[in-house]
Amino acid sequence: MNDFEPTVIAFVCNWCTYTAADLAGTSRLSYPPNVRLVRVMCTGMVDPQYVLKALLEGADGVLVSGCHPGDCHYINGNYKARRRIKLLKALLPQFGFAPQRLRLTWIGASDGIEFAHVMQELVDQVRELGPSEAKTKMVL
Amino acid sequence: MAKTAMIPVDNGLLAGLREFLRQVLARPEIAAVLVPCQLPMKAMVMPTLVSDPEQLSAANPLAPVFPLNGARVVTRLTRKEAGRTVVAVLRACEIRAFIELVKLKQGRREELIIVGIDCLGAYATKDFLPLADQGIEELTGRFLQSAMGEKEGELDGIGLAPACQACVNPVPDGADLIIGLLGADTGRALPVTAATEKGESLLENLDLPGGKAPEGREAAVAALVERRMARRKAMIDATRALTDSLEKLTAYLGACVNCYNCRVACPVCYCRECVFVTDVFDHEPCQYLGWAHRKGAVKMPTDTVFYHLTRLAHMGTACVGCGQCSNACPNGIPLAELFITASAPLQEAFDYHPGRSLDEKPPLAEFREKEFEEVVGIK
Ligand code: SF4
Ligand code: SF4
Ligand code: FES
């Protein structure tokens, strides 16, 4: 278990969190390679289905991250995303997923440092949780 | 104070209800009545759109079966203006599902008068067929006796469908006219109460004696709901114990063959085209090989648990607990138990009651700026 390296899928919006990731990169800040970014135009387009697919395919954690409230470039996509995360957090623990495996954050375009910090913290937390059941058992 | 009239039933409940529907159909403003009718050629009851009063002699809205949830049928009749009004006799869960579909603009409340009857439940369709071998009317009579008595609908050792046993909303609150069975003197007359203006103006034009809801009605409703609450809790506890890990959920759904009948039968699975039957899931052959290589083995068809979880995420807040998913499953998977159980926390999360009111938007169709801050952040 010690050498367990978690996989975290992060759905990040193009305008804020992805830009922050880019900034982190150009500022030469490092963050764990366990995080796989999936760039989406807005957190409002992350259907719960995407999160489910990632978890069932064996992701140990999923992050959805976008603009701060009020900053969404499509006005209210992030508010919709928050409701969907609320829904998934009511759904998934019923089937044994630890709620900490699913996270929602707001990381603004200029928050490169914050981005690197959140990724590190998130990966540490998920590593602590251990591999997800979907990864260790065959899910049919 | 809601207006109540009495439907005489001294010749039997069905005869009384048929006569009531004949009166309704005789109104010039009513084009047709949609009501479950005994099909002449088989032992089944189906929603039937009746315009000839003669045909109402086959009407049987009390038969303990509903092979489909009528909500979607009603959307077919109401999705566009027809110029005439239809009266639909529906069960409580059908009305709730229809209200959900109206919210999604798939049906309209205009040109429609809904008549609801207190729902005593129904058998699973597969249980109904053998029970009805002496005829549907005979069974209906035996069922009513059992359902209004101690046995709560159990006949020949067969109980109501699990979803019905656990249904805590037997009163058709969303109807325009509510016919009360609970607490009524079923040998004499049934109260019919107007719950809306539409219902009231229809009722005023019918030749029925006035009256009021029987004294015992409230207590009878409360007693039934209390028994159902206890069953619902037991069902949820049992189902939770069977599905509280991914491995158990996978086993629970073990017989699923991805036929998707359950979502066809589900009245609130609202998409015209389900993503699971689109080309999104027409994977490249090499994709399957890739999965097989990565995991060592992959069950085909793939994505079974994914399908059910997606359905829960998409329609769980709207599940009205009608049980049709269980009816539809060729492999007898207790789906209604799972969907009722898993949907309960979703509906609670948004304090949402599907089908209660047209004024309550589906939870994923709205948002507030300040809410659910507890799901944000990594603490
Ligand atoms: S999931 Fe099953 S019980 Fe719920 S509304 Fe759909 S068919 Fe009815
Ligand atoms: S009806 Fe039964 S077999 Fe078909 S998809 Fe639903 S659960 Fe699976
Ligand atoms: S554009 Fe960033 S959350 Fe909508």
XYZ file of C-alpha atoms and ligand atoms in Angstrom:
539
model
C 0.000 0.000 0.000
C 2.952 2.284 0.713
C 3.854 2.645 -2.904
C 0.251 3.260 -3.887
C 0.099 6.126 -6.337
C -3.432 7.430 -6.698
C -4.943 8.635 -9.929
C -6.944 11.823 -9.706
C -9.024 13.037 -12.626
C -9.566 16.779 -12.555
C -12.204 18.412 -14.728
C -11.014 22.016 -14.925
C -12.659 24.907 -16.679
C -10.779 26.568 -19.459
C -11.069 30.097 -18.129
C -10.056 29.785 -14.494
C -8.593 26.602 -13.107
C -6.983 25.516 -16.364
C -5.445 28.949 -16.730
C -4.217 28.665 -13.146
C -2.657 25.303 -14.008
C -0.969 26.900 -16.966
C 0.298 29.689 -14.764
C 1.580 27.173 -12.252
C 3.464 25.537 -15.098
C 4.995 28.721 -16.469
C 5.887 29.768 -12.919
C 7.736 26.446 -12.576
C 5.627 25.379 -9.614
C 5.441 21.634 -9.329
C 2.388 19.557 -8.547
C 1.998 15.776 -8.430
C 1.819 13.955 -11.753
C -1.026 11.855 -10.319
C -3.458 14.535 -11.411
C -4.792 14.153 -14.949
C -6.386 17.342 -16.146
C -9.402 17.234 -18.410
C -10.015 20.692 -19.780
C -13.677 21.599 -20.200
C -15.066 24.943 -21.267
C -16.951 25.383 -18.008
C -17.694 23.322 -14.895
C -21.343 23.706 -15.929
C -20.768 21.143 -18.693
C -19.538 18.408 -16.380
C -22.414 15.962 -16.477
C -22.547 13.691 -13.427
C -21.971 10.929 -15.927
C -18.362 12.082 -16.509
C -17.629 11.859 -12.815
C -19.224 8.420 -12.576
C -17.276 7.136 -15.552
C -13.989 8.348 -14.083
C -14.697 6.743 -10.715
C -15.912 3.472 -12.197
C -12.892 3.255 -14.459
C -10.737 3.290 -11.368
C -9.913 6.925 -10.635
C -9.158 7.182 -6.920
C -10.391 10.733 -6.791
C -12.210 13.215 -8.987
C -11.928 16.965 -8.819
C -14.175 19.462 -10.516
C -12.697 22.928 -10.416
C -13.722 26.215 -11.973
C -14.139 29.909 -11.502
C -15.157 31.484 -8.215
C -18.861 32.260 -7.791
C -19.654 35.334 -9.828
C -16.664 34.789 -12.156
C -17.993 32.006 -14.387
C -17.553 33.012 -18.003
C -20.908 31.493 -18.787
C -22.458 33.390 -15.891
C -23.750 30.521 -13.770
C -22.179 27.232 -14.878
C -20.352 26.863 -11.590
C -23.564 27.178 -9.591
C -25.027 24.345 -11.638
C -21.876 22.329 -11.081
C -22.225 22.821 -7.343
C -25.711 21.306 -7.389
C -24.473 18.324 -9.373
C -21.656 17.751 -6.915
C -24.164 18.014 -4.095
C -26.213 15.348 -5.851
C -23.266 13.029 -6.429
C -22.153 13.411 -2.841
C -25.601 12.250 -1.777
C -25.513 9.372 -4.263
C -22.042 7.867 -4.221
C -21.420 7.252 -0.511
C -24.488 4.985 -0.568
C -22.437 2.558 -2.613
C -19.316 2.804 -0.521
C -17.421 5.653 -2.192
C -15.778 7.832 0.430
C -17.183 11.334 -0.053
C -13.646 12.734 -0.019
C -13.016 11.066 -3.359
C -15.092 13.743 -5.020
C -14.125 17.387 -4.643
C -15.234 20.722 -5.987
C -13.028 23.803 -5.772
C -12.914 27.287 -7.169
C -9.457 28.269 -8.376
C -9.196 31.583 -10.207
C -7.042 32.217 -13.275
C -4.326 34.010 -11.329
C -4.139 31.442 -8.518
C -1.222 29.373 -9.817
C 0.179 28.908 -6.336
C -3.210 27.926 -4.977
C -3.594 25.452 -7.824
C -0.311 23.683 -7.051
C -1.167 23.634 -3.365
C -4.651 22.189 -3.841
C -3.380 19.469 -6.161
C -0.719 18.436 -3.677
C -3.145 18.372 -0.793
C -5.769 16.500 -2.778
C -3.338 13.808 -3.908
C -2.112 13.404 -0.330
C -5.669 12.993 0.906
C -6.560 10.444 -1.748
C -3.343 8.532 -1.131
C -4.371 8.353 2.494
C -7.754 6.869 1.493
C -6.089 4.084 -0.437
C -7.107 2.692 -3.795
C -10.783 2.967 -4.638
C -12.915 -0.160 -4.633
C -13.561 0.258 -8.344
C -9.840 -0.068 -8.949
C -9.325 -3.189 -6.880
C -12.501 -5.083 -7.767
C -13.927 -5.819 -11.126
C -16.957 -3.586 -11.681
C -19.320 -4.969 -14.228
C -63.716 24.767 1.577
C -63.385 22.272 -1.256
C -66.618 21.183 -2.859
C -67.556 17.538 -2.424
C -70.269 15.455 -4.099
C -71.162 11.809 -3.662
C -70.918 9.048 -6.264
C -73.604 6.452 -5.477
C -72.113 2.964 -5.480
C -75.004 0.854 -4.191
C -74.703 -1.320 -7.318
C -71.033 -1.874 -6.665
C -67.959 0.320 -6.807
C -67.173 -0.340 -10.443
C -70.748 0.249 -11.581
C -70.809 3.518 -9.656
C -67.506 4.723 -11.061
C -68.517 3.786 -14.608
C -71.734 5.712 -14.259
C -69.778 8.673 -12.919
C -67.443 8.539 -15.935
C -70.450 8.306 -18.281
C -71.773 11.512 -16.801
C -68.376 13.128 -17.235
C -68.152 11.989 -20.851
C -71.640 13.289 -21.548
C -70.464 16.843 -20.883
C -70.105 18.712 -24.172
C -66.733 20.196 -23.160
C -65.200 16.748 -22.573
C -63.870 15.032 -25.694
C -62.838 11.730 -24.177
C -61.949 9.920 -20.985
C -58.642 8.152 -20.544
C -59.177 5.339 -18.080
C -57.797 1.846 -17.494
C -60.077 -0.568 -19.345
C -60.279 -4.337 -19.423
C -59.140 -5.310 -22.856
C -61.686 -7.585 -24.516
C -59.062 -9.899 -25.964
C -56.874 -10.478 -22.944
C -56.675 -10.506 -19.227
C -55.061 -7.132 -18.901
C -56.006 -3.594 -18.106
C -54.611 -0.763 -20.190
C -55.139 2.981 -20.300
C -57.778 3.469 -22.968
C -59.019 6.669 -24.525
C -62.785 6.334 -24.606
C -65.182 8.565 -26.504
C -68.172 6.200 -26.731
C -70.006 5.994 -23.378
C -70.915 2.367 -24.127
C -67.253 1.449 -23.952
C -67.050 2.670 -20.376
C -68.574 -0.613 -19.264
C -65.037 -1.999 -19.644
C -63.529 0.734 -17.494
C -61.816 -0.594 -14.408
C -59.740 1.989 -12.575
C -59.719 -0.207 -9.475
C -58.054 -3.255 -11.026
C -54.943 -4.006 -8.990
C -52.492 -3.707 -11.856
C -50.960 -1.024 -14.026
C -48.673 -2.505 -16.621
C -47.286 0.923 -17.388
C -47.174 4.299 -15.731
C -49.829 6.334 -17.509
C -47.956 9.633 -17.187
C -46.227 9.260 -20.507
C -49.487 8.326 -22.229
C -50.982 11.540 -20.927
C -48.048 13.550 -22.286
C -48.890 12.147 -25.713
C -52.385 13.540 -25.369
C -51.363 16.909 -24.002
C -48.004 17.862 -25.485
C -49.710 20.194 -27.957
C -52.989 22.014 -28.043
C -55.801 19.686 -29.127
C -58.693 22.114 -28.842
C -60.686 19.782 -26.593
C -60.466 18.693 -22.987
C -59.622 15.155 -21.939
C -60.352 13.653 -18.544
C -57.701 11.218 -17.330
C -58.217 8.779 -14.475
C -54.802 8.204 -12.947
C -53.108 6.697 -9.948
C -51.309 8.932 -7.483
C -47.847 7.964 -8.764
C -48.938 8.510 -12.359
C -50.071 12.009 -11.480
C -46.772 12.752 -9.743
C -44.813 11.522 -12.731
C -46.978 13.559 -15.082
C -46.353 16.690 -13.038
C -42.618 16.070 -13.341
C -42.993 15.779 -17.117
C -45.036 18.976 -17.295
C -42.158 20.736 -15.535
C -39.938 19.534 -18.373
C -42.466 20.808 -20.916
C -43.230 17.333 -22.203
C -46.902 17.571 -21.353
C -49.391 20.309 -20.530
C -51.799 20.732 -17.696
C -54.162 22.674 -19.990
C -57.062 20.855 -21.663
C -56.740 18.125 -19.094
C -58.772 17.264 -16.042
C -57.209 14.672 -13.799
C -59.386 12.376 -11.735
C -57.471 10.563 -9.019
C -58.713 7.714 -6.866
C -57.149 6.850 -3.511
C -54.633 4.195 -4.456
C -54.746 0.885 -2.651
C -51.811 -0.425 -4.652
C -51.316 -2.997 -7.359
C -49.651 -6.335 -7.915
C -46.542 -6.785 -9.948
C -47.709 -7.422 -13.496
C -46.330 -10.961 -13.461
C -48.274 -11.723 -10.243
C -51.471 -10.200 -11.570
C -51.802 -12.505 -14.556
C -52.238 -15.772 -12.634
C -54.361 -14.034 -9.980
C -56.742 -12.816 -12.666
C -57.427 -16.219 -14.175
C -61.056 -16.034 -12.991
C -61.472 -12.690 -14.691
C -60.393 -9.182 -13.816
C -63.635 -8.069 -12.212
C -63.705 -11.036 -9.914
C -60.126 -10.324 -8.879
C -60.851 -6.633 -8.436
C -63.594 -7.473 -5.969
C -61.428 -9.854 -3.979
C -58.572 -7.386 -4.024
C -60.663 -4.509 -2.709
C -61.906 -6.638 0.133
C -58.393 -7.643 1.044
C -56.938 -4.151 0.578
C -59.551 -2.429 2.721
C -59.289 -5.094 5.391
C -56.537 -6.574 7.487
C -54.698 -8.277 4.655
C -53.618 -5.089 2.884
C -54.126 -6.527 -0.548
C -52.520 -9.901 0.019
C -54.331 -12.646 -1.909
C -53.465 -16.326 -2.202
C -50.189 -15.575 -0.455
C -49.258 -12.901 -2.997
C -48.676 -9.411 -1.697
C -48.763 -6.082 -3.495
C -45.786 -5.032 -5.591
C -42.928 -4.013 -3.274
C -43.057 -0.422 -4.545
C -46.766 -0.228 -3.671
C -46.218 -1.738 -0.238
C -43.704 1.025 0.427
C -45.692 3.885 -1.134
C -46.404 6.650 1.339
C -48.379 8.858 -1.054
C -51.584 6.937 -1.783
C -53.786 10.023 -1.979
C -53.781 11.576 -5.472
C -53.101 15.104 -4.304
C -52.272 16.554 -7.709
C -55.661 15.650 -9.212
C -58.443 18.075 -10.052
C -61.012 15.673 -8.650
C -60.175 13.244 -5.879
C -62.340 10.188 -5.336
C -61.997 8.916 -1.793
C -61.959 5.211 -1.061
C -60.218 5.489 2.273
C -62.641 5.795 5.132
C -65.636 5.737 2.764
C -68.760 3.638 3.150
C -68.032 1.632 0.031
C -71.459 0.043 0.081
C -73.217 3.362 -0.466
C -71.330 6.292 -1.918
C -67.834 7.557 -2.588
C -66.956 11.194 -1.978
C -65.539 13.096 -4.956
C -63.834 16.316 -3.967
C -62.782 19.168 -6.218
C -59.190 20.141 -5.472
C -58.954 22.829 -8.166
C -61.216 25.300 -9.952
C -61.194 23.111 -13.037
C -62.367 20.192 -10.987
C -64.977 22.276 -9.322
C -66.535 23.539 -12.536
C -66.775 20.004 -13.887
C -68.259 18.724 -10.655
C -70.866 21.481 -10.603
C -72.217 20.314 -13.942
C -72.646 16.702 -12.912
C -75.863 15.348 -11.530
C -74.559 14.090 -8.198
C -75.884 14.540 -4.696
C -73.849 16.847 -2.504
C -72.054 15.561 0.523
C -68.844 15.732 2.412
C -65.793 13.607 2.994
C -66.585 10.952 5.603
C -65.504 11.580 9.181
C -63.156 8.640 9.175
C -61.232 9.608 6.053
C -58.347 11.472 7.638
C -57.764 8.746 10.175
C -57.929 6.043 7.503
C -55.385 7.880 5.360
C -53.096 8.443 8.315
C -53.276 4.800 9.362
C -52.453 3.572 5.866
C -49.566 6.010 5.497
C -48.181 4.960 8.842
C -48.184 1.282 7.892
C -46.606 2.134 4.571
C -43.948 4.279 6.263
C -42.890 1.315 8.347
C -42.694 -0.893 5.268
C -40.803 1.717 3.356
C -38.236 2.008 6.101
C -37.815 -1.755 6.276
C -37.449 -1.934 2.504
C -34.855 0.822 2.450
C -32.857 -0.748 5.274
C -32.880 -4.139 3.580
C -31.915 -2.725 0.191
C -29.159 -0.613 1.657
C -27.645 -3.644 3.321
C -27.633 -5.381 -0.065
C -26.008 -2.532 -1.984
C -23.713 -0.590 0.320
C -20.519 -1.338 -1.537
C -19.665 -1.344 -5.192
C -19.139 -5.068 -5.075
C -22.588 -5.628 -3.565
C -24.217 -3.258 -6.024
C -22.558 -5.134 -8.868
C -23.930 -8.390 -7.485
C -27.397 -6.861 -7.028
C -27.411 -5.926 -10.705
C -25.733 -9.174 -11.664
C -28.519 -10.419 -13.951
C -28.782 -7.150 -15.879
C -28.337 -7.593 -19.631
C -28.364 -3.875 -20.520
C -31.692 -4.151 -22.330
C -32.667 -0.733 -20.933
C -36.302 -1.772 -20.515
C -36.230 -0.202 -17.083
C -35.606 3.244 -18.424
C -38.200 2.821 -21.153
C -40.719 1.910 -18.465
C -39.627 4.708 -16.141
C -42.034 7.603 -16.563
C -39.511 10.186 -15.411
C -36.559 9.045 -17.499
C -37.227 12.079 -19.585
C -34.664 12.096 -22.402
C -36.108 11.468 -25.833
C -32.953 9.589 -26.665
C -30.971 7.978 -23.900
C -27.227 8.572 -24.138
C -26.684 4.854 -23.596
C -28.239 4.050 -26.963
C -26.413 6.767 -28.881
C -23.139 6.340 -30.722
C -21.339 7.597 -27.612
C -21.541 3.965 -26.565
C -20.762 2.491 -29.972
C -17.207 1.892 -28.880
C -14.527 0.955 -31.358
C -13.798 -2.759 -31.260
C -10.208 -2.003 -30.281
C -11.529 -0.091 -27.277
C -13.015 -3.271 -25.825
C -9.732 -5.046 -26.405
C -7.971 -2.220 -24.621
C -10.252 -2.571 -21.595
C -9.836 -6.316 -21.552
C -6.071 -5.889 -21.584
C -6.007 -3.237 -18.916
C -8.316 -5.093 -16.526
C -7.546 -8.667 -17.494
C -11.209 -9.266 -18.337
C -14.230 -7.162 -19.112
C -17.841 -8.307 -18.947
C -19.886 -7.741 -22.077
C -22.053 -5.831 -22.586
C -20.030 -3.290 -20.649
C -21.080 -0.363 -18.483
C -23.923 -1.997 -16.576
C -23.270 -0.360 -13.195
C -22.377 2.835 -15.027
C -25.793 2.816 -16.698
C -27.725 2.405 -13.462
C -25.693 5.008 -11.579
C -26.114 7.449 -14.444
C -29.828 6.893 -14.424
C -29.894 7.555 -10.699
C -27.890 10.738 -11.134
C -30.130 11.942 -13.944
C -33.604 11.067 -12.700
C -33.202 10.043 -9.063
C -34.553 13.334 -7.748
C -37.703 12.717 -9.816
C -38.312 9.048 -8.948
C -41.950 8.766 -7.927
C -41.608 5.217 -6.650
C -44.105 3.715 -9.094
C -42.316 0.386 -9.421
C -42.538 0.146 -13.197
C -38.791 -0.436 -13.530
C -39.235 -3.684 -11.591
C -42.220 -4.650 -13.737
C -40.166 -4.117 -16.861
C -37.061 -6.077 -15.963
C -36.950 -9.398 -17.829
C -34.593 -10.792 -15.226
C -36.499 -9.923 -12.097
C -33.990 -7.460 -10.645
C -35.666 -5.586 -7.748
C -35.011 -2.221 -9.333
C -37.760 -0.222 -7.673
C -36.329 -1.107 -4.276
C -32.920 0.137 -5.399
C -34.187 3.303 -7.038
C -36.522 4.232 -4.199
C -33.734 3.593 -1.694
C -30.998 5.447 -3.546
C -33.255 8.333 -4.550
C -34.403 9.097 -1.028
C -31.161 10.857 0.002
C -31.063 12.732 -3.312
C -34.564 14.083 -2.810
C -33.701 14.922 0.784
C -30.532 16.747 -0.256
C -32.656 19.247 -2.162
C -35.764 18.929 -0.007
C -37.524 17.961 -3.207
C -40.805 16.116 -3.483
C -41.294 14.909 -7.036
C -44.752 15.527 -8.377
C -45.893 17.582 -5.417
C -46.253 20.928 -7.105
C -45.712 22.484 -10.502
C -44.184 25.452 -8.695
C -41.217 23.425 -7.476
C -38.540 23.287 -10.140
C -36.465 20.146 -10.621
C -33.391 20.564 -8.415
C -30.920 20.434 -11.272
C -32.859 23.005 -13.264
C -32.161 25.813 -10.837
C -29.650 27.109 -8.317
C -29.113 29.865 -5.786
C -26.020 31.944 -5.392
C -25.612 31.112 -1.743
C -26.132 27.412 -1.045
C -24.368 24.108 -0.487
C -21.075 25.799 0.384
C -20.228 22.661 2.348
C -19.492 20.734 -0.848
C -16.850 23.252 -1.959
C -13.219 22.955 -0.931
C -10.874 20.192 0.097
C -11.302 20.254 3.827
S -37.091 4.585 -11.194
Fe -38.642 2.948 -11.129
S -39.908 3.493 -9.321
Fe -38.745 5.341 -9.854
S -40.116 6.519 -11.222
Fe -38.775 5.238 -12.547
S -39.952 3.364 -12.916
Fe -40.945 4.411 -11.151
S -34.687 -3.922 -17.385
Fe -33.383 -5.264 -16.082
S -31.983 -6.254 -17.544
Fe -32.899 -4.527 -18.648
S -31.405 -2.828 -18.335
Fe -32.958 -2.656 -16.690
S -32.049 -3.821 -14.973
Fe -30.935 -4.412 -16.821
S -16.244 29.255 -17.055
Fe -15.137 28.615 -15.296
S -16.749 27.674 -14.153
Fe -17.882 28.421 -15.852
